[in-house]
Amino acid sequence: MQHAKKDIISQLQKNILLWQGFAPPVADKAKGIGLGPIEEAFPNGIFPTGAIHEMLCPTPEQAAATGGLMAGLIAALMKPGGACLWISTSRKLFPPALMGFDVSPDRVIFIDVQRDKDVLWAMEEALKCEGLAAVIAETREISFAQSRRLQLAVENSKVTGFLLRNDPRKLGTTTCVARWQITPLPSEPEPGLPGVGWPRWRVELLRVRNGNPGSWKLEWADGRFEPVTEVNEELNVQERRIAG
Amino acid sequence: MNRRFVSLWFRHLTTDWLTLRRPELKDVPFVLVTPARGRVIITAANALAEAQGITAGMAAADAKAVIPDLQVIDDIPDQAARLLKALGEWCIRYSPLIAVDLPDGLLLEVTGCTHLWGTEKDYLKEIITRLISKGYDVRGAMADTIGAAWANAHYGRVKPIIAPGQQTNVLLNLPPAALRLDAIILDRLQKLGFYTIKSFVGLGRSVLRRRFGSDFLLRLDQALGTENEPLQLLRPAEPYTERLPCLEAIRTATGIEIAIKTLLEKLCHRLQGEGKGIRTAVLKGYRVDGQVIQAGIGTNRATHQVNHLFKLFELKISSIEPAMGIELFTLEAPKVEDAEPEQEILWSAESCGLENNSLAELLDRLANKVGANNIHRYLPQERYWPEQSIKPAPSLKDKPATVWRTDKPRPSLLLARPERIEVTAPLPDNPPMLFIYKGERHIIKRADDAERIEREWWLDEGPHRDYYVVEDEQGRRYWLFRSGHYLAEERPQWYLHGFFA
């Protein structure tokens, strides 16, 4: 009896996911996006593609860090040979930097518009275009209704969207599948070497729809994401002591 | 491709036609006359009459004196032009580009047509024999230029076809009249003793222009092929326009939508048949109050997809102000290109590369709203100066000519203008210990060695930059540079140029 109840509940939960636009993953696509333990925070343990992610970047430093993490994600999304759109009003992204995250910058199309309103319009249009790898839009504010429109667009087209909230004034509810915040962390160079090491961030999932928010340390090393665990860090410190 | 032209000369056009209409005139010398200045002047004479010395321009009374039993028939005005037009229409079977050459000829552009009849000789022979068998006395010639073909048809004695590039040699021995010149100029040439083209073609152009005018030189150049000669085509290529008159003035957005759709369907149907596609299109609405309003669209690649083009116009409908109503819509396609056949369906819809049609259509929609100059794609450029290491790609098809460099670190965000910072640096050529940016102190914990980037001295002068990747105590990573060397008299200026991930 108890067992059957559990089954029913899990079935219902799955149905809820389905109604909210989470299609169950296709078997061969369940490779993951390379985020390691962070993916466990999402429903079904899979990074949701075909959805909108919201990224908070209150400072330019965080925007740079977010750009890095996102470039890594786009690289995975663009693997099958897609293109990607980057919509913004005041673009600071330096295209050659994308190459450091395995994204060929010539496959990214930048659209510079005048007003925030146009950003959302352009994003909605772009999200309707089936087959695009990803659409990234930098916008300051977005209302619930506007995010709902974007959500409806991706539900049909299965395009992944990223909203970069540069210096947001107020954080309302949105339909976005996850709200991220990425903060740069001091890098750890190879033991015994001077200089700046691989980019390292604190990745915080402030809100995950039907998932578990959390905070992780992540490093981009040698062309892939590398989770930084306490054990690893401890090891590094010890090694440095030995080297020092 | 080498262009080829055929000139046809109907020597007895109107009289031949009359003989066809009235077979009893076949063996009778007759002339066509028209009254002019109180006299009756001959406008055309048939071959029999000409053989006895009757020519156009003589008075009918004089001709009667030469041949007492000469038949005199009233000419029908403009008959020659009508006949030539009809003959031209008939000749469209040989080439689509046909022009009437008044008063008695036709010009055909036959580039790329002759091989359908075998050789050029077979082709010309076919035209001439068909026309002669119909009863017209015709001479024809083929050459690289209209002028040379005309000259050879009228004055050539040797053979009707001038081989490609040989028109100069043939023309040299012809009389100046073969150049289609005015009677006055011909008279002057005659007086000066220029009996063949050979005798004056070598003279200086300025001399010839002074004596005979620039028209003369133009005719000469056109015959020799150094100047292009346009043909006034009998059936000009239709411009890509469609009209839609409305019974009742249109005032609603729905009405405009229907009008656009109807026009696009018509135009695209035609374009599809010709394998072409629209690059730009302009919709014009003629309003009841006499104003003309218009809306234009542009596409990234030639297309004849009604749905896509309609979507582009749909964005513009709100800017069309119908006021009292629109009576007439026209749709023009000023820029039309060959459309690539649709192959995309074969590829999977999974991945949408840059070649994908739906992406091009999306960009068209965006470009029509935000402006095409606001859409960028970048290609690498082999230059070190950071701001110049990328260049905008002119189209979606361009591939990077060089590889993207990854050997040096480049920041995720780059400021358009480097911002000044205050710096404390221990030693020249060492990374700074701390810097102040926007009033905040950043103590530098880690730093990479300098990367010196020199200015491109052949383009602009100024100090070089020594770039440092630095990380502060909170782990924020920056790209700083020092402009120029440390000098005794002045301290170098430091700037913040970018943020690393």
mmCIF file with all atom_site columns, N, CA, C and O in Angstrom, chain A residues 61 64 83 91-94 97 99 106 110-113 125 131 185-187 195-196 199-201, chain B residues 352 365-366 370 374-378 386 400 404 406 411-412 414 446-448 471 475 477-478 500-501:
data_model
loop_
_atom_site.group_PDB
_atom_site.id
_atom_site.type_symbol
_atom_site.label_atom_id
_atom_site.label_alt_id
_atom_site.label_comp_id
_atom_site.label_asym_id
_atom_site.label_entity_id
_atom_site.label_seq_id
_atom_site.pdbx_PDB_ins_code
_atom_site.Cartn_x
_atom_site.Cartn_y
_atom_site.Cartn_z
_atom_site.occupancy
_atom_site.B_iso_or_equiv
_atom_site.pdbx_formal_charge
_atom_site.auth_seq_id
_atom_site.auth_comp_id
_atom_site.auth_asym_id
_atom_site.auth_atom_id
_atom_site.pdbx_PDB_model_num
ATOM 1   N N  . GLU A 1 61  ? 32.479 42.336 -12.766 1.00 0.00 ? 61  GLU A N  1
ATOM 2   C CA . GLU A 1 61  ? 33.332 41.173 -12.514 1.00 0.00 ? 61  GLU A CA 1
ATOM 3   C C  . GLU A 1 61  ? 32.501 39.901 -12.568 1.00 0.00 ? 61  GLU A C  1
ATOM 4   O O  . GLU A 1 61  ? 32.917 38.886 -13.132 1.00 0.00 ? 61  GLU A O  1
ATOM 5   N N  . ALA A 1 64  ? 31.596 39.056 -16.052 1.00 0.00 ? 64  ALA A N  1
ATOM 6   C CA . ALA A 1 64  ? 32.687 38.380 -16.752 1.00 0.00 ? 64  ALA A CA 1
ATOM 7   C C  . ALA A 1 64  ? 32.704 36.904 -16.385 1.00 0.00 ? 64  ALA A C  1
ATOM 8   O O  . ALA A 1 64  ? 32.849 36.032 -17.249 1.00 0.00 ? 64  ALA A O  1
ATOM 9   N N  . ALA A 1 83  ? 24.371 27.403 -34.238 1.00 0.00 ? 83  ALA A N  1
ATOM 10  C CA . ALA A 1 83  ? 24.764 28.797 -34.109 1.00 0.00 ? 83  ALA A CA 1
ATOM 11  C C  . ALA A 1 83  ? 24.094 29.360 -32.862 1.00 0.00 ? 83  ALA A C  1
ATOM 12  O O  . ALA A 1 83  ? 23.218 28.731 -32.292 1.00 0.00 ? 83  ALA A O  1
ATOM 13  N N  . ARG A 1 91  ? 27.019 45.999 -25.450 1.00 0.00 ? 91  ARG A N  1
ATOM 14  C CA . ARG A 1 91  ? 27.754 44.753 -25.408 1.00 0.00 ? 91  ARG A CA 1
ATOM 15  C C  . ARG A 1 91  ? 29.203 45.013 -25.035 1.00 0.00 ? 91  ARG A C  1
ATOM 16  O O  . ARG A 1 91  ? 29.857 45.877 -25.608 1.00 0.00 ? 91  ARG A O  1
ATOM 17  N N  . LYS A 1 92  ? 29.680 44.274 -24.058 1.00 0.00 ? 92  LYS A N  1
ATOM 18  C CA . LYS A 1 92  ? 31.087 44.386 -23.686 1.00 0.00 ? 92  LYS A CA 1
ATOM 19  C C  . LYS A 1 92  ? 31.820 43.088 -23.956 1.00 0.00 ? 92  LYS A C  1
ATOM 20  O O  . LYS A 1 92  ? 33.033 43.030 -23.868 1.00 0.00 ? 92  LYS A O  1
ATOM 21  N N  . LEU A 1 93  ? 31.101 42.029 -24.272 1.00 0.00 ? 93  LEU A N  1
ATOM 22  C CA . LEU A 1 93  ? 31.734 40.727 -24.476 1.00 0.00 ? 93  LEU A CA 1
ATOM 23  C C  . LEU A 1 93  ? 32.784 40.823 -25.572 1.00 0.00 ? 93  LEU A C  1
ATOM 24  O O  . LEU A 1 93  ? 32.554 41.407 -26.621 1.00 0.00 ? 93  LEU A O  1
ATOM 25  N N  . PHE A 1 94  ? 33.941 40.265 -25.300 1.00 0.00 ? 94  PHE A N  1
ATOM 26  C CA . PHE A 1 94  ? 35.031 40.307 -26.260 1.00 0.00 ? 94  PHE A CA 1
ATOM 27  C C  . PHE A 1 94  ? 35.059 38.955 -26.973 1.00 0.00 ? 94  PHE A C  1
ATOM 28  O O  . PHE A 1 94  ? 35.421 37.942 -26.364 1.00 0.00 ? 94  PHE A O  1
ATOM 29  N N  . ALA A 1 97  ? 37.526 35.947 -26.557 1.00 0.00 ? 97  ALA A N  1
ATOM 30  C CA . ALA A 1 97  ? 37.592 35.233 -25.283 1.00 0.00 ? 97  ALA A CA 1
ATOM 31  C C  . ALA A 1 97  ? 36.800 33.933 -25.342 1.00 0.00 ? 97  ALA A C  1
ATOM 32  O O  . ALA A 1 97  ? 37.105 32.981 -24.624 1.00 0.00 ? 97  ALA A O  1
ATOM 33  N N  . MET A 1 99  ? 36.813 31.764 -27.474 1.00 0.00 ? 99  MET A N  1
ATOM 34  C CA . MET A 1 99  ? 37.664 30.682 -27.971 1.00 0.00 ? 99  MET A CA 1
ATOM 35  C C  . MET A 1 99  ? 38.291 29.915 -26.800 1.00 0.00 ? 99  MET A C  1
ATOM 36  O O  . MET A 1 99  ? 38.519 28.717 -26.896 1.00 0.00 ? 99  MET A O  1
ATOM 37  N N  . ASP A 1 106 ? 33.083 32.939 -34.442 1.00 0.00 ? 106 ASP A N  1
ATOM 38  C CA . ASP A 1 106 ? 32.404 33.311 -35.686 1.00 0.00 ? 106 ASP A CA 1
ATOM 39  C C  . ASP A 1 106 ? 31.066 32.608 -35.836 1.00 0.00 ? 106 ASP A C  1
ATOM 40  O O  . ASP A 1 106 ? 30.354 32.831 -36.805 1.00 0.00 ? 106 ASP A O  1
ATOM 41  N N  . PHE A 1 110 ? 25.946 38.560 -33.078 1.00 0.00 ? 110 PHE A N  1
ATOM 42  C CA . PHE A 1 110 ? 25.647 39.574 -32.077 1.00 0.00 ? 110 PHE A CA 1
ATOM 43  C C  . PHE A 1 110 ? 24.608 40.534 -32.617 1.00 0.00 ? 110 PHE A C  1
ATOM 44  O O  . PHE A 1 110 ? 24.728 41.018 -33.732 1.00 0.00 ? 110 PHE A O  1
ATOM 45  N N  . ILE A 1 111 ? 23.603 40.781 -31.815 1.00 0.00 ? 111 ILE A N  1
ATOM 46  C CA . ILE A 1 111 ? 22.557 41.712 -32.234 1.00 0.00 ? 111 ILE A CA 1
ATOM 47  C C  . ILE A 1 111 ? 22.516 42.836 -31.221 1.00 0.00 ? 111 ILE A C  1
ATOM 48  O O  . ILE A 1 111 ? 22.295 42.609 -30.028 1.00 0.00 ? 111 ILE A O  1
ATOM 49  N N  . ASP A 1 112 ? 22.806 44.026 -31.681 1.00 0.00 ? 112 ASP A N  1
ATOM 50  C CA . ASP A 1 112 ? 22.854 45.182 -30.789 1.00 0.00 ? 112 ASP A CA 1
ATOM 51  C C  . ASP A 1 112 ? 21.610 46.015 -31.009 1.00 0.00 ? 112 ASP A C  1
ATOM 52  O O  . ASP A 1 112 ? 21.384 46.511 -32.104 1.00 0.00 ? 112 ASP A O  1
ATOM 53  N N  . VAL A 1 113 ? 20.804 46.137 -29.985 1.00 0.00 ? 113 VAL A N  1
ATOM 54  C CA . VAL A 1 113 ? 19.577 46.914 -30.122 1.00 0.00 ? 113 VAL A CA 1
ATOM 55  C C  . VAL A 1 113 ? 19.637 48.104 -29.187 1.00 0.00 ? 113 VAL A C  1
ATOM 56  O O  . VAL A 1 113 ? 20.527 48.205 -28.347 1.00 0.00 ? 113 VAL A O  1
ATOM 57  N N  . GLU A 1 125 ? 11.685 36.378 -30.733 1.00 0.00 ? 125 GLU A N  1
ATOM 58  C CA . GLU A 1 125 ? 11.755 35.964 -32.140 1.00 0.00 ? 125 GLU A CA 1
ATOM 59  C C  . GLU A 1 125 ? 12.795 34.865 -32.314 1.00 0.00 ? 125 GLU A C  1
ATOM 60  O O  . GLU A 1 125 ? 12.567 33.871 -32.998 1.00 0.00 ? 125 GLU A O  1
ATOM 61  N N  . GLY A 1 131 ? 16.175 24.997 -33.721 1.00 0.00 ? 131 GLY A N  1
ATOM 62  C CA . GLY A 1 131 ? 17.488 24.518 -34.122 1.00 0.00 ? 131 GLY A CA 1
ATOM 63  C C  . GLY A 1 131 ? 18.633 25.403 -33.702 1.00 0.00 ? 131 GLY A C  1
ATOM 64  O O  . GLY A 1 131 ? 19.779 25.000 -33.783 1.00 0.00 ? 131 GLY A O  1
ATOM 65  N N  . LEU A 1 185 ? 36.112 33.452 -7.804  1.00 0.00 ? 185 LEU A N  1
ATOM 66  C CA . LEU A 1 185 ? 36.843 33.021 -6.598  1.00 0.00 ? 185 LEU A CA 1
ATOM 67  C C  . LEU A 1 185 ? 38.326 33.081 -6.908  1.00 0.00 ? 185 LEU A C  1
ATOM 68  O O  . LEU A 1 185 ? 38.721 32.973 -8.065  1.00 0.00 ? 185 LEU A O  1
ATOM 69  N N  . PRO A 1 186 ? 39.145 33.244 -5.871  1.00 0.00 ? 186 PRO A N  1
ATOM 70  C CA . PRO A 1 186 ? 40.596 33.234 -6.125  1.00 0.00 ? 186 PRO A CA 1
ATOM 71  C C  . PRO A 1 186 ? 41.011 31.931 -6.783  1.00 0.00 ? 186 PRO A C  1
ATOM 72  O O  . PRO A 1 186 ? 40.557 30.849 -6.398  1.00 0.00 ? 186 PRO A O  1
ATOM 73  N N  . SER A 1 187 ? 41.835 32.050 -7.786  1.00 0.00 ? 187 SER A N  1
ATOM 74  C CA . SER A 1 187 ? 42.246 30.861 -8.516  1.00 0.00 ? 187 SER A CA 1
ATOM 75  C C  . SER A 1 187 ? 43.398 30.197 -7.800  1.00 0.00 ? 187 SER A C  1
ATOM 76  O O  . SER A 1 187 ? 44.089 30.811 -6.989  1.00 0.00 ? 187 SER A O  1
ATOM 77  N N  . GLY A 1 195 ? 51.627 33.242 -10.800 1.00 0.00 ? 195 GLY A N  1
ATOM 78  C CA . GLY A 1 195 ? 50.658 33.722 -11.776 1.00 0.00 ? 195 GLY A CA 1
ATOM 79  C C  . GLY A 1 195 ? 49.231 33.347 -11.443 1.00 0.00 ? 195 GLY A C  1
ATOM 80  O O  . GLY A 1 195 ? 48.922 32.829 -10.379 1.00 0.00 ? 195 GLY A O  1
ATOM 81  N N  . VAL A 1 196 ? 48.361 33.606 -12.392 1.00 0.00 ? 196 VAL A N  1
ATOM 82  C CA . VAL A 1 196 ? 46.931 33.394 -12.215 1.00 0.00 ? 196 VAL A CA 1
ATOM 83  C C  . VAL A 1 196 ? 46.572 32.020 -12.775 1.00 0.00 ? 196 VAL A C  1
ATOM 84  O O  . VAL A 1 196 ? 47.036 31.645 -13.855 1.00 0.00 ? 196 VAL A O  1
ATOM 85  N N  . PRO A 1 199 ? 40.305 29.867 -14.334 1.00 0.00 ? 199 PRO A N  1
ATOM 86  C CA . PRO A 1 199 ? 39.196 30.614 -13.743 1.00 0.00 ? 199 PRO A CA 1
ATOM 87  C C  . PRO A 1 199 ? 38.385 29.738 -12.798 1.00 0.00 ? 199 PRO A C  1
ATOM 88  O O  . PRO A 1 199 ? 38.090 28.578 -13.106 1.00 0.00 ? 199 PRO A O  1
ATOM 89  N N  . ARG A 1 200 ? 38.070 30.283 -11.660 1.00 0.00 ? 200 ARG A N  1
ATOM 90  C CA . ARG A 1 200 ? 37.333 29.518 -10.648 1.00 0.00 ? 200 ARG A CA 1
ATOM 91  C C  . ARG A 1 200 ? 36.180 30.379 -10.148 1.00 0.00 ? 200 ARG A C  1
ATOM 92  O O  . ARG A 1 200 ? 36.332 31.589 -10.007 1.00 0.00 ? 200 ARG A O  1
ATOM 93  N N  . TRP A 1 201 ? 35.031 29.742 -9.985  1.00 0.00 ? 201 TRP A N  1
ATOM 94  C CA . TRP A 1 201 ? 33.852 30.517 -9.583  1.00 0.00 ? 201 TRP A CA 1
ATOM 95  C C  . TRP A 1 201 ? 33.108 29.835 -8.473  1.00 0.00 ? 201 TRP A C  1
ATOM 96  O O  . TRP A 1 201 ? 33.194 28.619 -8.306  1.00 0.00 ? 201 TRP A O  1
ATOM 97  N N  . CYS B 2 352 ? 21.202 23.966 -36.184 1.00 0.00 ? 352 CYS B N  1
ATOM 98  C CA . CYS B 2 352 ? 20.916 25.062 -37.091 1.00 0.00 ? 352 CYS B CA 1
ATOM 99  C C  . CYS B 2 352 ? 22.204 25.822 -37.275 1.00 0.00 ? 352 CYS B C  1
ATOM 100 O O  . CYS B 2 352 ? 22.555 26.687 -36.495 1.00 0.00 ? 352 CYS B O  1
ATOM 101 N N  . ARG B 2 365 ? 14.202 39.078 -40.257 1.00 0.00 ? 365 ARG B N  1
ATOM 102 C CA . ARG B 2 365 ? 13.167 39.708 -39.441 1.00 0.00 ? 365 ARG B CA 1
ATOM 103 C C  . ARG B 2 365 ? 13.793 40.692 -38.466 1.00 0.00 ? 365 ARG B C  1
ATOM 104 O O  . ARG B 2 365 ? 13.314 41.807 -38.292 1.00 0.00 ? 365 ARG B O  1
ATOM 105 N N  . LEU B 2 366 ? 14.887 40.248 -37.837 1.00 0.00 ? 366 LEU B N  1
ATOM 106 C CA . LEU B 2 366 ? 15.543 41.130 -36.868 1.00 0.00 ? 366 LEU B CA 1
ATOM 107 C C  . LEU B 2 366 ? 16.102 42.361 -37.562 1.00 0.00 ? 366 LEU B C  1
ATOM 108 O O  . LEU B 2 366 ? 15.982 43.473 -37.065 1.00 0.00 ? 366 LEU B O  1
ATOM 109 N N  . VAL B 2 370 ? 15.552 46.058 -36.234 1.00 0.00 ? 370 VAL B N  1
ATOM 110 C CA . VAL B 2 370 ? 16.604 46.795 -35.528 1.00 0.00 ? 370 VAL B CA 1
ATOM 111 C C  . VAL B 2 370 ? 17.649 47.385 -36.477 1.00 0.00 ? 370 VAL B C  1
ATOM 112 O O  . VAL B 2 370 ? 18.517 48.112 -36.040 1.00 0.00 ? 370 VAL B O  1
ATOM 113 N N  . ASN B 2 374 ? 23.089 46.672 -37.173 1.00 0.00 ? 374 ASN B N  1
ATOM 114 C CA . ASN B 2 374 ? 23.212 46.334 -35.756 1.00 0.00 ? 374 ASN B CA 1
ATOM 115 C C  . ASN B 2 374 ? 23.393 44.837 -35.536 1.00 0.00 ? 374 ASN B C  1
ATOM 116 O O  . ASN B 2 374 ? 23.348 44.366 -34.413 1.00 0.00 ? 374 ASN B O  1
ATOM 117 N N  . ILE B 2 375 ? 23.525 44.107 -36.615 1.00 0.00 ? 375 ILE B N  1
ATOM 118 C CA . ILE B 2 375 ? 23.745 42.672 -36.492 1.00 0.00 ? 375 ILE B CA 1
ATOM 119 C C  . ILE B 2 375 ? 25.178 42.383 -36.912 1.00 0.00 ? 375 ILE B C  1
ATOM 120 O O  . ILE B 2 375 ? 25.587 42.757 -38.002 1.00 0.00 ? 375 ILE B O  1
ATOM 121 N N  . HIS B 2 376 ? 25.918 41.773 -36.019 1.00 0.00 ? 376 HIS B N  1
ATOM 122 C CA . HIS B 2 376 ? 27.338 41.563 -36.286 1.00 0.00 ? 376 HIS B CA 1
ATOM 123 C C  . HIS B 2 376 ? 27.712 40.113 -36.107 1.00 0.00 ? 376 HIS B C  1
ATOM 124 O O  . HIS B 2 376 ? 27.118 39.399 -35.308 1.00 0.00 ? 376 HIS B O  1
ATOM 125 N N  . ARG B 2 377 ? 28.716 39.756 -36.864 1.00 0.00 ? 377 ARG B N  1
ATOM 126 C CA . ARG B 2 377 ? 29.370 38.489 -36.636 1.00 0.00 ? 377 ARG B CA 1
ATOM 127 C C  . ARG B 2 377 ? 30.839 38.803 -36.854 1.00 0.00 ? 377 ARG B C  1
ATOM 128 O O  . ARG B 2 377 ? 31.164 39.641 -37.686 1.00 0.00 ? 377 ARG B O  1
ATOM 129 N N  . TYR B 2 378 ? 31.705 38.168 -36.096 1.00 0.00 ? 378 TYR B N  1
ATOM 130 C CA . TYR B 2 378 ? 33.099 38.573 -36.156 1.00 0.00 ? 378 TYR B CA 1
ATOM 131 C C  . TYR B 2 378 ? 33.992 37.465 -36.674 1.00 0.00 ? 378 TYR B C  1
ATOM 132 O O  . TYR B 2 378 ? 33.759 36.277 -36.418 1.00 0.00 ? 378 TYR B O  1
ATOM 133 N N  . PRO B 2 386 ? 44.368 44.663 -29.297 1.00 0.00 ? 386 PRO B N  1
ATOM 134 C CA . PRO B 2 386 ? 43.150 43.928 -28.929 1.00 0.00 ? 386 PRO B CA 1
ATOM 135 C C  . PRO B 2 386 ? 41.896 44.424 -29.633 1.00 0.00 ? 386 PRO B C  1
ATOM 136 O O  . PRO B 2 386 ? 41.081 43.639 -30.086 1.00 0.00 ? 386 PRO B O  1
ATOM 137 N N  . PRO B 2 400 ? 36.251 32.130 -41.420 1.00 0.00 ? 400 PRO B N  1
ATOM 138 C CA . PRO B 2 400 ? 37.459 32.806 -40.942 1.00 0.00 ? 400 PRO B CA 1
ATOM 139 C C  . PRO B 2 400 ? 38.651 32.497 -41.844 1.00 0.00 ? 400 PRO B C  1
ATOM 140 O O  . PRO B 2 400 ? 38.846 31.356 -42.239 1.00 0.00 ? 400 PRO B O  1
ATOM 141 N N  . TRP B 2 404 ? 41.394 31.479 -34.817 1.00 0.00 ? 404 TRP B N  1
ATOM 142 C CA . TRP B 2 404 ? 41.275 32.279 -33.602 1.00 0.00 ? 404 TRP B CA 1
ATOM 143 C C  . TRP B 2 404 ? 42.442 31.907 -32.705 1.00 0.00 ? 404 TRP B C  1
ATOM 144 O O  . TRP B 2 404 ? 42.682 30.739 -32.445 1.00 0.00 ? 404 TRP B O  1
ATOM 145 N N  . THR B 2 406 ? 44.517 31.313 -29.401 1.00 0.00 ? 406 THR B N  1
ATOM 146 C CA . THR B 2 406 ? 44.197 30.980 -28.016 1.00 0.00 ? 406 THR B CA 1
ATOM 147 C C  . THR B 2 406 ? 45.444 30.974 -27.147 1.00 0.00 ? 406 THR B C  1
ATOM 148 O O  . THR B 2 406 ? 45.381 30.616 -25.980 1.00 0.00 ? 406 THR B O  1
ATOM 149 N N  . PRO B 2 411 ? 40.372 38.723 -22.108 1.00 0.00 ? 411 PRO B N  1
ATOM 150 C CA . PRO B 2 411 ? 39.301 38.860 -21.109 1.00 0.00 ? 411 PRO B CA 1
ATOM 151 C C  . PRO B 2 411 ? 37.923 38.614 -21.709 1.00 0.00 ? 411 PRO B C  1
ATOM 152 O O  . PRO B 2 411 ? 37.711 38.816 -22.897 1.00 0.00 ? 411 PRO B O  1
ATOM 153 N N  . SER B 2 412 ? 36.999 38.168 -20.858 1.00 0.00 ? 412 SER B N  1
ATOM 154 C CA . SER B 2 412 ? 35.624 37.941 -21.306 1.00 0.00 ? 412 SER B CA 1
ATOM 155 C C  . SER B 2 412 ? 34.960 39.252 -21.679 1.00 0.00 ? 412 SER B C  1
ATOM 156 O O  . SER B 2 412 ? 34.262 39.340 -22.670 1.00 0.00 ? 412 SER B O  1
ATOM 157 N N  . LEU B 2 414 ? 35.516 43.270 -22.477 1.00 0.00 ? 414 LEU B N  1
ATOM 158 C CA . LEU B 2 414 ? 36.511 44.258 -22.857 1.00 0.00 ? 414 LEU B CA 1
ATOM 159 C C  . LEU B 2 414 ? 35.821 45.609 -22.887 1.00 0.00 ? 414 LEU B C  1
ATOM 160 O O  . LEU B 2 414 ? 34.775 45.769 -23.516 1.00 0.00 ? 414 LEU B O  1
ATOM 161 N N  . ARG B 2 446 ? 47.617 37.794 -7.079  1.00 0.00 ? 446 ARG B N  1
ATOM 162 C CA . ARG B 2 446 ? 48.334 37.032 -8.099  1.00 0.00 ? 446 ARG B CA 1
ATOM 163 C C  . ARG B 2 446 ? 48.381 37.861 -9.377  1.00 0.00 ? 446 ARG B C  1
ATOM 164 O O  . ARG B 2 446 ? 47.484 38.657 -9.647  1.00 0.00 ? 446 ARG B O  1
ATOM 165 N N  . ALA B 2 447 ? 49.412 37.610 -10.166 1.00 0.00 ? 447 ALA B N  1
ATOM 166 C CA . ALA B 2 447 ? 49.507 38.307 -11.448 1.00 0.00 ? 447 ALA B CA 1
ATOM 167 C C  . ALA B 2 447 ? 50.386 37.512 -12.396 1.00 0.00 ? 447 ALA B C  1
ATOM 168 O O  . ALA B 2 447 ? 51.296 36.807 -11.966 1.00 0.00 ? 447 ALA B O  1
ATOM 169 N N  . ASP B 2 448 ? 50.033 37.602 -13.662 1.00 0.00 ? 448 ASP B N  1
ATOM 170 C CA . ASP B 2 448 ? 50.890 36.996 -14.696 1.00 0.00 ? 448 ASP B CA 1
ATOM 171 C C  . ASP B 2 448 ? 51.882 38.039 -15.166 1.00 0.00 ? 448 ASP B C  1
ATOM 172 O O  . ASP B 2 448 ? 51.686 39.235 -14.973 1.00 0.00 ? 448 ASP B O  1
ATOM 173 N N  . GLU B 2 471 ? 44.834 39.273 -10.305 1.00 0.00 ? 471 GLU B N  1
ATOM 174 C CA . GLU B 2 471 ? 43.708 38.785 -9.521  1.00 0.00 ? 471 GLU B CA 1
ATOM 175 C C  . GLU B 2 471 ? 43.790 39.426 -8.149  1.00 0.00 ? 471 GLU B C  1
ATOM 176 O O  . GLU B 2 471 ? 44.857 39.449 -7.551  1.00 0.00 ? 471 GLU B O  1
ATOM 177 N N  . GLY B 2 475 ? 39.488 37.378 -5.595  1.00 0.00 ? 475 GLY B N  1
ATOM 178 C CA . GLY B 2 475 ? 39.452 36.460 -6.723  1.00 0.00 ? 475 GLY B CA 1
ATOM 179 C C  . GLY B 2 475 ? 38.937 37.091 -7.996  1.00 0.00 ? 475 GLY B C  1
ATOM 180 O O  . GLY B 2 475 ? 38.682 36.390 -8.964  1.00 0.00 ? 475 GLY B O  1
ATOM 181 N N  . ARG B 2 477 ? 39.294 38.936 -11.394 1.00 0.00 ? 477 ARG B N  1
ATOM 182 C CA . ARG B 2 477 ? 40.418 38.967 -12.328 1.00 0.00 ? 477 ARG B CA 1
ATOM 183 C C  . ARG B 2 477 ? 40.258 40.109 -13.329 1.00 0.00 ? 477 ARG B C  1
ATOM 184 O O  . ARG B 2 477 ? 39.171 40.323 -13.869 1.00 0.00 ? 477 ARG B O  1
ATOM 185 N N  . TYR B 2 478 ? 41.341 40.843 -13.533 1.00 0.00 ? 478 TYR B N  1
ATOM 186 C CA . TYR B 2 478 ? 41.294 42.040 -14.377 1.00 0.00 ? 478 TYR B CA 1
ATOM 187 C C  . TYR B 2 478 ? 42.409 41.998 -15.407 1.00 0.00 ? 478 TYR B C  1
ATOM 188 O O  . TYR B 2 478 ? 43.400 41.292 -15.252 1.00 0.00 ? 478 TYR B O  1
ATOM 189 N N  . PHE B 2 500 ? 38.319 39.358 -16.614 1.00 0.00 ? 500 PHE B N  1
ATOM 190 C CA . PHE B 2 500 ? 38.435 37.940 -16.953 1.00 0.00 ? 500 PHE B CA 1
ATOM 191 C C  . PHE B 2 500 ? 37.343 37.139 -16.271 1.00 0.00 ? 500 PHE B C  1
ATOM 192 O O  . PHE B 2 500 ? 36.813 37.546 -15.238 1.00 0.00 ? 500 PHE B O  1
ATOM 193 N N  . ALA B 2 501 ? 37.061 36.018 -16.861 1.00 0.00 ? 501 ALA B N  1
ATOM 194 C CA . ALA B 2 501 ? 36.035 35.143 -16.272 1.00 0.00 ? 501 ALA B CA 1
ATOM 195 C C  . ALA B 2 501 ? 36.513 34.621 -14.936 1.00 0.00 ? 501 ALA B C  1
ATOM 196 O O  . ALA B 2 501 ? 37.693 34.386 -14.751 1.00 0.00 ? 501 ALA B O  1
#
